[in-house]
Amino acid sequence: MRNKLAQKIKLGAALLLMAGTSAFAQTSNQIYTPTPENIKARQEFQDNKFGIFLHWGIYSMTAQGEWYMNTHNINRNEYAKLASGFYPSRFDAAEWVSAIKTSGAKYICITSRHHDSFSMFDTKESDFNIVDATPFKRDILKELAEECQKQGIKLHFYYSHLDWFRDDYPEGNTGHGTGRPKGHGNWASYYKFMNKQLTELLTNYGPVGAIWFDGIWDQPTNFNWQLEEQYALIHKLQPSCLIGNNHHRTPYAGEDFQMFERDLPGENKAGFSAGQGISELPLETCETMNGMWGYRIEDQNYKSPKELIHYLVKAAGKNANLANHLNTLGFHILLQLRGGRRGEVIRIPGEFPVIIIAITFPVVIKSIAINRNILGPVQLYHFIELVFVDIPLKVGESQRPLWHHGRCPCDFGEAGHNLLRLSQHDEIFYVFFLVAAALRRRSPIIEFHLAVGGVCIGIAAVRVHQNTISGS
C-alpha cells in the first residue's frame, strides 16, 4: 500500500469538479482522516485480491434476476407474497463459507437489503425480513457472520440506498410501477430507517469488513443523501469497517475503497465508469459470472474458467481486487498472490497445476527452477505447456510469439542465461499461464529468478475446479 494511504484524504472542491456535477450535493470542504484501524483494514483489503459476491433474496424465486420487481412493474403487495414461500432448505453457512474460503477468496460480500426492500437479516425496523416474513425464520446473515468469524474470512454487507417498496423513499428514476402513491417520499423518515438498519448490522453481527452501498444513481445529482453523517456513523460504530459506494464516480470524503462495476479500473466497457477517475484508495472490480447479478433461469451464458482466471489476473495487474459474483454455478479459484522485486528469487509451492505471472514492463526472468534444479530448454519444452496467452513476447532480441501449438519452444537460451525478456506492450502488465507436469511431483518448489530490468508485481498459484452451490 502506498504511503499516501496513511495521509489525510482530502476531497475538496477540485475533486468534486472532477467527479461531476455537485457530486450528489456533498459539501466541498470535507476532510476525512481515517483511523489507524481503518488504514490497516484498507491495507489488508488491498492485498486480498479475490472475494466472492452473493446476490441473494426473494427475487431468486422468480428466476428473473434481482431487478424483476422494477422491470416487470410488479405491485409491491403481490411481490411481498414471494416471502411466504422462501425456504432455502439447503443453506448451510459452514458449508458455504468453507467452500468459498477453499476457493481462495478472502472475503464474502452479500446483499443485506436490495432495492426490493427485503432484508436478509432479523431487523426490528421492518417486518419485511427473512425472520418475520418467511417460513424459514432463520437469520442468514447472523449464521454467515458467526461462521466467517470461526473460519477467519471477512464478511461485507451490500446495502441499497434506494427502495422500490417503502412509501418514505423519495420518488426516483426507478420503481414507478410497484404500486406506491405518486409523489411518495419522506426523506427524514427513510434516512432514519437506513441508519437504524446500518446500526443493527454494525452492532449485532460482529466485525464487518465493509459496507457496499448501491443506488445513489436513482436520484438527481443535486439530491443530498447526507452521506457525510451516514459514513461518520459507520466509522463510529466500527472504525475498521470500510465504506465503498457504487455511485460510478470518483470517490469522495468518507469512502475507503473504490469499486468499478463490471469493469477493470480505467476501462468503461460496461458503460458505468465514464468520467470515473482512479483514486489512491484500494480498488475493487465486481463482475458477474454470466449476465446477471441475481439468478435468471434463461441466462446460461456462464464465463469459462479461462475467462474468469484471465479477468482475475488482469484485476490483480491493475492492483485491484476481483469480487466475483457467485450464482448457482461456481468456479472455485484458489489463489496465492505475492509480488517480487528485481534481483529477487520468488519461491512458491508447486501444489497447483497452473502458474500465473503478472509483470510490469520490461522484465527479464533469468531462470526457472524446480526443486533448486534450473530447467534447461529441453526440460522446459516437456514440462511447461501454454494454457493461453494474449500478447506477443520477446525471446532475446527476436520479436515473435513465444508459444507455438501450446508448447514452449526450446530455442530461448541456455540454462543460467536470461530465459525470457518481455518488452513493453499496450497493457501495463504481462500475463501468461504455465502448466508444468513436474508439479505433479510431491511438493516441488518452483523458483522464478528475476534479473535486473523489471518488477514482478504478482505471481500466483491457481487451482480451478467446478462446483455447484445450491440454494443461491
PDB file of C-alpha atoms in Angstrom, residues 62 114-115 132 146 162 189 212 237 266 308 331 334 350 381 393 418 442 446:
ATOM      1  CA  THR A  62     -38.753 -15.656  -9.696  1.00  0.00           C
ATOM      2  CA  HIS A 114     -31.523  -4.965  -2.064  1.00  0.00           C
ATOM      3  CA  HIS A 115     -33.688  -2.466  -3.968  1.00  0.00           C
ATOM      4  CA  ASP A 132     -40.618 -12.355  10.259  1.00  0.00           C
ATOM      5  CA  GLU A 146     -20.645 -16.398  13.006  1.00  0.00           C
ATOM      6  CA  LEU A 162     -32.807   3.116  -2.955  1.00  0.00           C
ATOM      7  CA  SER A 189     -38.092   9.043   7.835  1.00  0.00           C
ATOM      8  CA  TRP A 212     -21.031  -1.818  -0.011  1.00  0.00           C
ATOM      9  CA  LEU A 237     -19.627   2.074  15.266  1.00  0.00           C
ATOM     10  CA  GLY A 266      -9.540   2.752 -16.145  1.00  0.00           C
ATOM     11  CA  LEU A 308     -12.520 -15.972 -15.075  1.00  0.00           C
ATOM     12  CA  PHE A 331     -15.835 -21.930 -10.349  1.00  0.00           C
ATOM     13  CA  LEU A 334      -7.535 -20.989  -5.386  1.00  0.00           C
ATOM     14  CA  GLY A 350       4.105 -26.326  -6.707  1.00  0.00           C
ATOM     15  CA  TYR A 381       9.769 -27.946 -23.535  1.00  0.00           C
ATOM     16  CA  LEU A 393       6.525 -11.964 -26.067  1.00  0.00           C
ATOM     17  CA  ASN A 418      18.178 -14.819 -19.459  1.00  0.00           C
ATOM     18  CA  ARG A 442       5.382 -34.342  -4.339  1.00  0.00           C
ATOM     19  CA  ILE A 446       9.109 -23.541  -8.234  1.00  0.00           C
TER      20      ILE A 446
END
